[in-house]
PDB file of C-alpha atoms and ligand atoms in Angstrom:
ATOM      1  CA  UNK A  17       0.000   0.000   0.000  1.00  0.00           C
ATOM      2  CA  UNK A  18       1.381   3.370  -0.964  1.00  0.00           C
ATOM      3  CA  UNK A  19       2.402   6.240   1.283  1.00  0.00           C
ATOM      4  CA  UNK A  20       0.656   9.436   0.206  1.00  0.00           C
ATOM      5  CA  UNK A  21       2.407  12.804   0.530  1.00  0.00           C
ATOM      6  CA  UNK A  22       0.915  16.191  -0.193  1.00  0.00           C
ATOM      7  CA  UNK A  23       3.087  19.236  -0.764  1.00  0.00           C
ATOM      8  CA  UNK A  24       1.343  22.398   0.400  1.00  0.00           C
ATOM      9  CA  UNK A  25       1.845  26.098   1.219  1.00  0.00           C
ATOM     10  CA  UNK A  26      -0.548  28.992   0.906  1.00  0.00           C
ATOM     11  CA  UNK A  27       1.998  30.955  -1.099  1.00  0.00           C
ATOM     12  CA  UNK A  28       2.671  30.461  -4.816  1.00  0.00           C
ATOM     13  CA  UNK A  29       6.162  30.302  -6.266  1.00  0.00           C
ATOM     14  CA  UNK A  30       7.706  28.575  -3.262  1.00  0.00           C
ATOM     15  CA  UNK A  31       8.560  25.287  -4.956  1.00  0.00           C
ATOM     16  CA  UNK A  32       5.586  22.955  -4.432  1.00  0.00           C
ATOM     17  CA  UNK A  33       5.452  21.812  -8.049  1.00  0.00           C
ATOM     18  CA  UNK A  34       9.239  21.655  -8.302  1.00  0.00           C
ATOM     19  CA  UNK A  35       9.411  19.518  -5.162  1.00  0.00           C
ATOM     20  CA  UNK A  36       6.731  17.073  -6.339  1.00  0.00           C
ATOM     21  CA  UNK A  37       8.345  16.783  -9.760  1.00  0.00           C
ATOM     22  CA  UNK A  38      11.894  16.266  -8.478  1.00  0.00           C
ATOM     23  CA  UNK A  39      10.914  13.903  -5.645  1.00  0.00           C
ATOM     24  CA  UNK A  40       8.822  11.791  -8.025  1.00  0.00           C
ATOM     25  CA  UNK A  41      11.793  11.467 -10.390  1.00  0.00           C
ATOM     26  CA  UNK A  42      14.185  10.674  -7.511  1.00  0.00           C
ATOM     27  CA  UNK A  43      11.902   7.982  -6.087  1.00  0.00           C
ATOM     28  CA  UNK A  44      11.387   6.453  -9.535  1.00  0.00           C
ATOM     29  CA  UNK A  45      15.175   6.363 -10.052  1.00  0.00           C
ATOM     30  CA  UNK A  46      15.481   4.658  -6.674  1.00  0.00           C
ATOM     31  CA  UNK A  47      13.210   1.892  -7.993  1.00  0.00           C
ATOM     32  CA  UNK A  48       9.877   2.800  -6.394  1.00  0.00           C
ATOM     33  CA  UNK A  49       6.511   2.842  -8.179  1.00  0.00           C
ATOM     34  CA  UNK A  50       5.432   6.489  -8.139  1.00  0.00           C
ATOM     35  CA  UNK A  51       2.248   8.370  -8.993  1.00  0.00           C
ATOM     36  CA  UNK A  52       1.811  12.151  -8.986  1.00  0.00           C
ATOM     37  CA  UNK A  53      -1.584  13.774  -8.659  1.00  0.00           C
ATOM     38  CA  UNK A  54      -1.867  17.355  -9.887  1.00  0.00           C
ATOM     39  CA  UNK A  55      -4.428  19.160  -7.716  1.00  0.00           C
ATOM     40  CA  UNK A  56      -3.534  22.622  -9.029  1.00  0.00           C
ATOM     41  CA  UNK A  57      -5.898  23.942 -11.750  1.00  0.00           C
ATOM     42  CA  UNK A  58      -2.880  25.777 -13.230  1.00  0.00           C
ATOM     43  CA  UNK A  59      -1.585  22.356 -14.309  1.00  0.00           C
ATOM     44  CA  UNK A  60       2.111  23.286 -13.958  1.00  0.00           C
ATOM     45  CA  UNK A  61       3.095  19.797 -12.853  1.00  0.00           C
ATOM     46  CA  UNK A  62       1.120  18.235 -15.709  1.00  0.00           C
ATOM     47  CA  UNK A  63       3.010  20.467 -18.139  1.00  0.00           C
ATOM     48  CA  UNK A  64       6.388  19.760 -16.529  1.00  0.00           C
ATOM     49  CA  UNK A  65       6.051  16.008 -16.998  1.00  0.00           C
ATOM     50  CA  UNK A  66       4.562  16.357 -20.493  1.00  0.00           C
ATOM     51  CA  UNK A  67       1.084  15.051 -19.656  1.00  0.00           C
ATOM     52  CA  UNK A  68      -1.884  15.664 -21.955  1.00  0.00           C
ATOM     53  CA  UNK A  69      -4.415  17.552 -19.871  1.00  0.00           C
ATOM     54  CA  UNK A  70      -6.553  18.696 -22.811  1.00  0.00           C
ATOM     55  CA  UNK A  71      -7.855  15.521 -24.453  1.00  0.00           C
ATOM     56  CA  UNK A  72      -7.612  12.910 -21.725  1.00  0.00           C
ATOM     57  CA  UNK A  73      -9.473  12.628 -18.415  1.00  0.00           C
ATOM     58  CA  UNK A  74      -8.025  14.581 -15.491  1.00  0.00           C
ATOM     59  CA  UNK A  75      -8.225  14.634 -11.710  1.00  0.00           C
ATOM     60  CA  UNK A  76     -11.429  16.652 -12.038  1.00  0.00           C
ATOM     61  CA  UNK A  77     -13.081  13.655 -13.748  1.00  0.00           C
ATOM     62  CA  UNK A  78     -11.727  11.366 -11.044  1.00  0.00           C
ATOM     63  CA  UNK A  79     -13.122  13.401  -8.143  1.00  0.00           C
ATOM     64  CA  UNK A  80     -16.393  13.948  -9.948  1.00  0.00           C
ATOM     65  CA  UNK A  81     -16.673  10.198 -10.394  1.00  0.00           C
ATOM     66  CA  UNK A  82     -17.204  10.327 -14.157  1.00  0.00           C
ATOM     67  CA  UNK A  83     -13.971   8.318 -14.659  1.00  0.00           C
ATOM     68  CA  UNK A  84     -12.233   5.860 -12.375  1.00  0.00           C
ATOM     69  CA  UNK A  85      -8.905   7.267 -11.135  1.00  0.00           C
ATOM     70  CA  UNK A  86      -7.134   4.388 -12.855  1.00  0.00           C
ATOM     71  CA  UNK A  87      -8.457   5.562 -16.242  1.00  0.00           C
ATOM     72  CA  UNK A  88      -7.045   9.044 -15.588  1.00  0.00           C
ATOM     73  CA  UNK A  89      -3.445   7.853 -15.095  1.00  0.00           C
ATOM     74  CA  UNK A  90      -0.905   8.747 -17.767  1.00  0.00           C
ATOM     75  CA  UNK A  91       2.470   6.984 -17.934  1.00  0.00           C
ATOM     76  CA  UNK A  92       5.432   9.323 -18.300  1.00  0.00           C
ATOM     77  CA  UNK A  93       9.105   8.397 -18.310  1.00  0.00           C
ATOM     78  CA  UNK A  94       9.815   9.447 -14.713  1.00  0.00           C
ATOM     79  CA  UNK A  95       6.411   9.075 -13.058  1.00  0.00           C
ATOM     80  CA  UNK A  96       2.801   8.178 -13.604  1.00  0.00           C
ATOM     81  CA  UNK A  97       0.496  11.181 -13.312  1.00  0.00           C
ATOM     82  CA  UNK A  98      -3.139  12.103 -12.965  1.00  0.00           C
ATOM     83  CA  UNK A  99      -3.082  15.527 -14.630  1.00  0.00           C
ATOM     84  CA  UNK A 100      -5.117  18.625 -14.028  1.00  0.00           C
ATOM     85  CA  UNK A 101      -6.367  21.601 -15.964  1.00  0.00           C
ATOM     86  CA  UNK A 102      -8.324  24.793 -15.393  1.00  0.00           C
ATOM     87  CA  UNK A 103     -11.664  22.947 -15.166  1.00  0.00           C
ATOM     88  CA  UNK A 104     -10.632  21.939 -11.636  1.00  0.00           C
ATOM     89  CA  UNK A 105     -10.911  25.570 -10.522  1.00  0.00           C
ATOM     90  CA  UNK A 106     -14.707  25.245 -10.601  1.00  0.00           C
ATOM     91  CA  UNK A 107     -14.720  22.253  -8.255  1.00  0.00           C
ATOM     92  CA  UNK A 108     -15.069  24.286  -5.071  1.00  0.00           C
ATOM     93  CA  UNK A 109     -18.417  25.743  -6.116  1.00  0.00           C
ATOM     94  CA  UNK A 110     -19.567  22.646  -8.008  1.00  0.00           C
ATOM     95  CA  UNK A 111     -19.135  20.075  -5.234  1.00  0.00           C
ATOM     96  CA  UNK A 112     -21.206  21.198  -2.292  1.00  0.00           C
ATOM     97  CA  UNK A 113     -22.488  17.951  -0.879  1.00  0.00           C
ATOM     98  CA  UNK A 114     -21.514  16.696   2.553  1.00  0.00           C
ATOM     99  CA  UNK A 115     -18.117  15.016   2.947  1.00  0.00           C
ATOM    100  CA  UNK A 116     -16.799  16.897  -0.044  1.00  0.00           C
ATOM    101  CA  UNK A 117     -13.347  17.053   1.549  1.00  0.00           C
ATOM    102  CA  UNK A 118     -12.992  13.298   0.948  1.00  0.00           C
ATOM    103  CA  UNK A 119     -13.536  13.365  -2.836  1.00  0.00           C
ATOM    104  CA  UNK A 120      -9.859  12.897  -3.736  1.00  0.00           C
ATOM    105  CA  UNK A 121      -9.311  10.295  -1.033  1.00  0.00           C
ATOM    106  CA  UNK A 122     -12.252   8.277  -2.301  1.00  0.00           C
ATOM    107  CA  UNK A 123     -11.033   8.556  -5.903  1.00  0.00           C
ATOM    108  CA  UNK A 124      -7.469   7.363  -5.245  1.00  0.00           C
ATOM    109  CA  UNK A 125      -8.124   4.671  -2.635  1.00  0.00           C
ATOM    110  CA  UNK A 126      -8.594   1.912  -5.281  1.00  0.00           C
ATOM    111  CA  UNK A 127      -5.236   2.696  -6.946  1.00  0.00           C
ATOM    112  CA  UNK A 128      -3.142   2.980  -3.790  1.00  0.00           C
ATOM    113  CA  UNK A 129      -2.048  -0.640  -3.992  1.00  0.00           C
ATOM    114  CA  UNK A 130      -0.456   0.013  -7.415  1.00  0.00           C
ATOM    115  CA  UNK A 131       2.167   2.423  -6.050  1.00  0.00           C
ATOM    116  CA  UNK A 132       4.804   2.750  -3.339  1.00  0.00           C
ATOM    117  CA  UNK A 133       4.578   6.533  -3.183  1.00  0.00           C
ATOM    118  CA  UNK A 134       1.923   9.024  -4.279  1.00  0.00           C
ATOM    119  CA  UNK A 135       2.804  12.738  -4.352  1.00  0.00           C
ATOM    120  CA  UNK A 136       0.034  15.319  -4.548  1.00  0.00           C
ATOM    121  CA  UNK A 137       0.801  18.814  -5.849  1.00  0.00           C
ATOM    122  CA  UNK A 138      -1.553  21.494  -4.582  1.00  0.00           C
ATOM    123  CA  UNK A 139      -2.556  25.028  -5.549  1.00  0.00           C
ATOM    124  CA  UNK A 140      -1.534  28.082  -3.534  1.00  0.00           C
ATOM    125  CA  UNK A 141      -4.016  28.746  -0.748  1.00  0.00           C
ATOM    126  CA  UNK A 142      -5.541  26.521   1.890  1.00  0.00           C
ATOM    127  CA  UNK A 143      -8.970  26.022   0.377  1.00  0.00           C
ATOM    128  CA  UNK A 144     -11.092  23.114  -0.831  1.00  0.00           C
ATOM    129  CA  UNK A 145      -8.497  21.547  -3.159  1.00  0.00           C
ATOM    130  CA  UNK A 146      -5.715  21.695  -0.559  1.00  0.00           C
ATOM    131  CA  UNK A 147      -7.995  20.256   2.119  1.00  0.00           C
ATOM    132  CA  UNK A 148      -8.869  17.397  -0.273  1.00  0.00           C
ATOM    133  CA  UNK A 149      -5.129  16.774  -0.741  1.00  0.00           C
ATOM    134  CA  UNK A 150      -4.599  16.757   3.042  1.00  0.00           C
ATOM    135  CA  UNK A 151      -7.570  14.480   3.708  1.00  0.00           C
ATOM    136  CA  UNK A 152      -6.091  11.941   1.254  1.00  0.00           C
ATOM    137  CA  UNK A 153      -2.538  12.071   2.657  1.00  0.00           C
ATOM    138  CA  UNK A 154      -0.472  10.204   5.222  1.00  0.00           C
ATOM    139  CA  UNK A 155       2.200  12.921   5.302  1.00  0.00           C
ATOM    140  CA  UNK A 156       2.610  16.591   4.438  1.00  0.00           C
ATOM    141  CA  UNK A 157       5.738  18.282   3.121  1.00  0.00           C
ATOM    142  CA  UNK A 158       5.954  22.047   3.586  1.00  0.00           C
ATOM    143  CA  UNK A 159       8.301  23.867   1.229  1.00  0.00           C
ATOM    144  CA  UNK A 160       9.390  27.344   2.276  1.00  0.00           C
ATOM    145  CA  UNK A 161      11.708  30.013   0.969  1.00  0.00           C
ATOM    146  CA  UNK A 162      14.208  31.380   3.460  1.00  0.00           C
ATOM    147  CA  UNK A 163      12.422  34.722   3.739  1.00  0.00           C
ATOM    148  CA  UNK A 164      10.121  36.509   6.140  1.00  0.00           C
ATOM    149  CA  UNK A 165       6.878  35.964   4.160  1.00  0.00           C
ATOM    150  CA  UNK A 166       7.363  32.210   4.107  1.00  0.00           C
ATOM    151  CA  UNK A 167       7.993  32.270   7.850  1.00  0.00           C
ATOM    152  CA  UNK A 168       4.793  34.203   8.453  1.00  0.00           C
ATOM    153  CA  UNK A 169       2.890  31.631   6.402  1.00  0.00           C
ATOM    154  CA  UNK A 170       4.142  28.646   8.403  1.00  0.00           C
ATOM    155  CA  UNK A 171       1.892  29.250  11.386  1.00  0.00           C
ATOM    156  CA  UNK A 172      -1.177  29.531   9.159  1.00  0.00           C
ATOM    157  CA  UNK A 173      -0.329  26.269   7.359  1.00  0.00           C
ATOM    158  CA  UNK A 174       0.222  24.594  10.709  1.00  0.00           C
ATOM    159  CA  UNK A 175      -3.225  25.716  11.905  1.00  0.00           C
ATOM    160  CA  UNK A 176      -4.844  24.379   8.731  1.00  0.00           C
ATOM    161  CA  UNK A 177      -3.195  20.995   9.248  1.00  0.00           C
ATOM    162  CA  UNK A 178      -4.318  20.938  12.880  1.00  0.00           C
ATOM    163  CA  UNK A 179      -7.858  21.695  11.702  1.00  0.00           C
ATOM    164  CA  UNK A 180      -7.696  18.871   9.145  1.00  0.00           C
ATOM    165  CA  UNK A 181      -6.424  16.551  11.893  1.00  0.00           C
ATOM    166  CA  UNK A 182      -9.455  17.333  14.028  1.00  0.00           C
ATOM    167  CA  UNK A 183     -12.046  17.357  11.259  1.00  0.00           C
ATOM    168  CA  UNK A 184     -11.134  14.758   8.658  1.00  0.00           C
ATOM    169  CA  UNK A 185      -7.726  13.085   8.919  1.00  0.00           C
ATOM    170  CA  UNK A 186      -6.508  12.390  12.478  1.00  0.00           C
ATOM    171  CA  UNK A 187      -3.559  10.293  11.256  1.00  0.00           C
ATOM    172  CA  UNK A 188      -1.896  12.900   9.048  1.00  0.00           C
ATOM    173  CA  UNK A 189       1.705  13.738  10.003  1.00  0.00           C
ATOM    174  CA  UNK A 190       3.951  16.599   9.006  1.00  0.00           C
ATOM    175  CA  UNK A 191       6.983  14.937   7.409  1.00  0.00           C
ATOM    176  CA  UNK A 192       8.879  18.226   7.517  1.00  0.00           C
ATOM    177  CA  UNK A 193       9.703  21.644   6.175  1.00  0.00           C
ATOM    178  CA  UNK A 194      11.905  21.793   3.077  1.00  0.00           C
ATOM    179  CA  UNK A 195      13.888  24.993   2.796  1.00  0.00           C
ATOM    180  CA  UNK A 196      14.077  25.757  -0.921  1.00  0.00           C
ATOM    181  CA  UNK A 197      16.359  28.121  -2.876  1.00  0.00           C
ATOM    182  CA  UNK A 198      18.708  28.396   0.063  1.00  0.00           C
ATOM    183  CA  UNK A 199      21.861  30.422  -0.411  1.00  0.00           C
ATOM    184  CA  UNK A 200      24.175  29.984   2.541  1.00  0.00           C
ATOM    185  CA  UNK A 201      26.206  33.046   1.477  1.00  0.00           C
ATOM    186  CA  UNK A 202      23.179  35.292   2.043  1.00  0.00           C
ATOM    187  CA  UNK A 203      22.947  36.708   5.562  1.00  0.00           C
ATOM    188  CA  UNK A 204      19.192  37.167   5.203  1.00  0.00           C
ATOM    189  CA  UNK A 205      18.791  33.530   4.146  1.00  0.00           C
ATOM    190  CA  UNK A 206      20.831  32.338   7.109  1.00  0.00           C
ATOM    191  CA  UNK A 207      18.789  34.471   9.507  1.00  0.00           C
ATOM    192  CA  UNK A 208      15.482  33.267   8.045  1.00  0.00           C
ATOM    193  CA  UNK A 209      16.697  29.671   8.298  1.00  0.00           C
ATOM    194  CA  UNK A 210      17.584  30.240  11.966  1.00  0.00           C
ATOM    195  CA  UNK A 211      14.146  31.723  12.657  1.00  0.00           C
ATOM    196  CA  UNK A 212      12.474  28.831  10.811  1.00  0.00           C
ATOM    197  CA  UNK A 213      14.314  26.444  13.128  1.00  0.00           C
ATOM    198  CA  UNK A 214      12.938  28.306  16.160  1.00  0.00           C
ATOM    199  CA  UNK A 215       9.388  28.326  14.769  1.00  0.00           C
ATOM    200  CA  UNK A 216       9.654  24.631  13.955  1.00  0.00           C
ATOM    201  CA  UNK A 217      10.803  23.834  17.481  1.00  0.00           C
ATOM    202  CA  UNK A 218       7.914  25.817  18.963  1.00  0.00           C
ATOM    203  CA  UNK A 219       5.370  24.061  16.765  1.00  0.00           C
ATOM    204  CA  UNK A 220       7.156  20.672  16.848  1.00  0.00           C
ATOM    205  CA  UNK A 221       7.456  20.527  13.075  1.00  0.00           C
ATOM    206  CA  UNK A 222      10.685  18.907  11.845  1.00  0.00           C
ATOM    207  CA  UNK A 223      12.872  20.716   9.302  1.00  0.00           C
ATOM    208  CA  UNK A 224      14.620  18.433   6.810  1.00  0.00           C
ATOM    209  CA  UNK A 225      18.358  18.809   7.239  1.00  0.00           C
ATOM    210  CA  UNK A 226      18.829  18.552   3.468  1.00  0.00           C
ATOM    211  CA  UNK A 227      17.782  21.898   2.006  1.00  0.00           C
ATOM    212  CA  UNK A 228      17.545  22.689  -1.720  1.00  0.00           C
ATOM    213  CA  UNK A 229      19.984  25.217  -3.102  1.00  0.00           C
ATOM    214  CA  UNK A 230      19.063  27.787  -5.711  1.00  0.00           C
ATOM    215  CA  UNK A 231      19.767  26.046  -9.004  1.00  0.00           C
ATOM    216  CA  UNK A 232      18.950  27.543 -12.440  1.00  0.00           C
ATOM    217  CA  UNK A 233      18.938  24.079 -14.078  1.00  0.00           C
ATOM    218  CA  UNK A 234      15.706  23.355 -12.176  1.00  0.00           C
ATOM    219  CA  UNK A 235      13.790  26.029 -14.117  1.00  0.00           C
ATOM    220  CA  UNK A 236      15.464  25.111 -17.408  1.00  0.00           C
ATOM    221  CA  UNK A 237      14.527  21.444 -16.986  1.00  0.00           C
ATOM    222  CA  UNK A 238      10.899  22.343 -16.227  1.00  0.00           C
ATOM    223  CA  UNK A 239      10.525  24.531 -19.289  1.00  0.00           C
ATOM    224  CA  UNK A 240      11.933  21.712 -21.456  1.00  0.00           C
ATOM    225  CA  UNK A 241       9.533  19.227 -19.789  1.00  0.00           C
ATOM    226  CA  UNK A 242      12.487  17.195 -18.608  1.00  0.00           C
ATOM    227  CA  UNK A 243      13.150  16.002 -15.075  1.00  0.00           C
ATOM    228  CA  UNK A 244      16.153  17.408 -13.248  1.00  0.00           C
ATOM    229  CA  UNK A 245      17.945  14.050 -12.939  1.00  0.00           C
ATOM    230  CA  UNK A 246      17.969  13.473 -16.694  1.00  0.00           C
ATOM    231  CA  UNK A 247      18.556  17.107 -17.606  1.00  0.00           C
ATOM    232  CA  UNK A 248      21.499  17.865 -15.324  1.00  0.00           C
ATOM    233  CA  UNK A 249      22.242  14.880 -13.078  1.00  0.00           C
ATOM    234  CA  UNK A 250      25.256  16.534 -11.459  1.00  0.00           C
ATOM    235  CA  UNK A 251      23.710  19.950 -10.728  1.00  0.00           C
ATOM    236  CA  UNK A 252      23.148  20.998  -7.114  1.00  0.00           C
ATOM    237  CA  UNK A 253      19.346  20.689  -7.495  1.00  0.00           C
ATOM    238  CA  UNK A 254      19.535  17.048  -8.601  1.00  0.00           C
ATOM    239  CA  UNK A 255      21.948  16.163  -5.793  1.00  0.00           C
ATOM    240  CA  UNK A 256      19.942  18.026  -3.146  1.00  0.00           C
ATOM    241  CA  UNK A 257      16.676  16.336  -4.127  1.00  0.00           C
ATOM    242  CA  UNK A 258      18.330  12.897  -4.064  1.00  0.00           C
ATOM    243  CA  UNK A 259      19.556  13.506  -0.541  1.00  0.00           C
ATOM    244  CA  UNK A 260      16.164  14.841   0.499  1.00  0.00           C
ATOM    245  CA  UNK A 261      14.467  11.719  -0.937  1.00  0.00           C
ATOM    246  CA  UNK A 262      16.705   9.521   1.168  1.00  0.00           C
ATOM    247  CA  UNK A 263      15.921  11.600   4.258  1.00  0.00           C
ATOM    248  CA  UNK A 264      12.180  11.360   3.542  1.00  0.00           C
ATOM    249  CA  UNK A 265      12.362   7.577   3.123  1.00  0.00           C
ATOM    250  CA  UNK A 266      14.292   7.210   6.379  1.00  0.00           C
ATOM    251  CA  UNK A 267      12.080   9.558   8.410  1.00  0.00           C
ATOM    252  CA  UNK A 268       8.713   8.194   7.248  1.00  0.00           C
ATOM    253  CA  UNK A 269       9.307   4.433   7.612  1.00  0.00           C
TER     254      UNK A 269
HETATM  255  N1  ADP B  21      15.726  25.440  -5.973  1.00  0.00           N
HETATM  256  C1  ADP B  21      15.363  26.204  -7.018  1.00  0.00           C
HETATM  257  N2  ADP B  21      16.304  26.847  -7.765  1.00  0.00           N
HETATM  258  C2  ADP B  21      15.936  27.628  -8.814  1.00  0.00           C
HETATM  259  N3  ADP B  21      14.671  27.825  -9.222  1.00  0.00           N
HETATM  260  C3  ADP B  21      13.689  27.217  -8.527  1.00  0.00           C
HETATM  261  C4  ADP B  21      13.973  26.381  -7.401  1.00  0.00           C
HETATM  262  N4  ADP B  21      12.788  25.920  -6.899  1.00  0.00           N
HETATM  263  C5  ADP B  21      11.823  26.440  -7.678  1.00  0.00           C
HETATM  264  N5  ADP B  21      12.349  27.217  -8.655  1.00  0.00           N
HETATM  265  C6  ADP B  21      11.610  27.966  -9.684  1.00  0.00           C
HETATM  266  O1  ADP B  21      10.727  28.854  -9.011  1.00  0.00           O
HETATM  267  C7  ADP B  21       9.501  28.948  -9.717  1.00  0.00           C
HETATM  268  C8  ADP B  21       8.340  28.588  -8.785  1.00  0.00           C
HETATM  269  O2  ADP B  21       8.449  27.230  -8.393  1.00  0.00           O
HETATM  270  P1  ADP B  21       7.172  26.277  -8.347  1.00  0.00           P
HETATM  271  O3  ADP B  21       7.666  24.915  -8.009  1.00  0.00           O
HETATM  272  O4  ADP B  21       6.381  26.421  -9.604  1.00  0.00           O
HETATM  273  O5  ADP B  21       6.394  26.922  -7.130  1.00  0.00           O
HETATM  274  P2  ADP B  21       4.879  26.647  -6.621  1.00  0.00           P
HETATM  275  O6  ADP B  21       4.432  25.340  -7.173  1.00  0.00           O
HETATM  276  O7  ADP B  21       4.980  26.674  -5.131  1.00  0.00           O
HETATM  277  O8  ADP B  21       4.068  27.797  -7.149  1.00  0.00           O
HETATM  278  C9  ADP B  21       9.617  28.021 -10.926  1.00  0.00           C
HETATM  279  O9  ADP B  21       9.982  28.783 -12.051  1.00  0.00           O
HETATM  280  C10 ADP B  21      10.732  27.076 -10.536  1.00  0.00           C
HETATM  281  O10 ADP B  21      11.437  26.596 -11.663  1.00  0.00           O
HETATM  282 MG1   MG B  22       2.777  24.921  -8.354  1.00  0.00          MG
END
């Protein structure tokens, strides 16, 4: 049975999609069976892995129940994916019935035995789609940039997860905070990292010791729809995500 991870923050541009994409490729390279679920109507992850989100069924169809989740899976070289497109943005107003926070969980439960790891990418914000991702997950990964706005957001994310714990998923655990785009030569980055460590201690949220350095190859690989390990296997981004994968495997046994 797979372990399900969602990657969430209320801010955009922090590295959620990048983290899902790179972790999925790392875990596949390590020999695991991996599925990604794109829960962001912007469909950035779907684009990055070269999925067709125009002509084939998407995660919207899976949560609506018009297609089985298994029929929405597309095989790509470095991961399987259930893609997303802009139609998903209407889901919050369309699905109003009771227990609507369990729609994704219900959709993916039958395919969980096919994978070792499932990674869910989520939109910015802590609304309906993110809560669906959390309700379906065993673990949460919280990417943050080493800056003051990301720090401010941490407490809000923590409160959302606590709310989800009480209301729909008591077993969910925070796997950890991933500090992304870290530059150890920047004083501001070092200070923000130090403050993040204090906040994490106060809230009892672990911070992964392997952070992700700023690495231009990450953006280049995404725009070419290539994963970082094939595009530039020796770049800092590829190495950092490998180490992070190992840390995630070890800490979520
Ligand atoms: N470690 C990194 N080094 C360089 N660029 C990065 C890094 N992480 C993310 N990016 C870039 O930052 C932008 C936002 O990242 P993305 O993963 O799309 O954020 P989110 O999904 O949280 O909105 C993208 O252009 C991505 O390529
Ligand atoms: Mg994204």
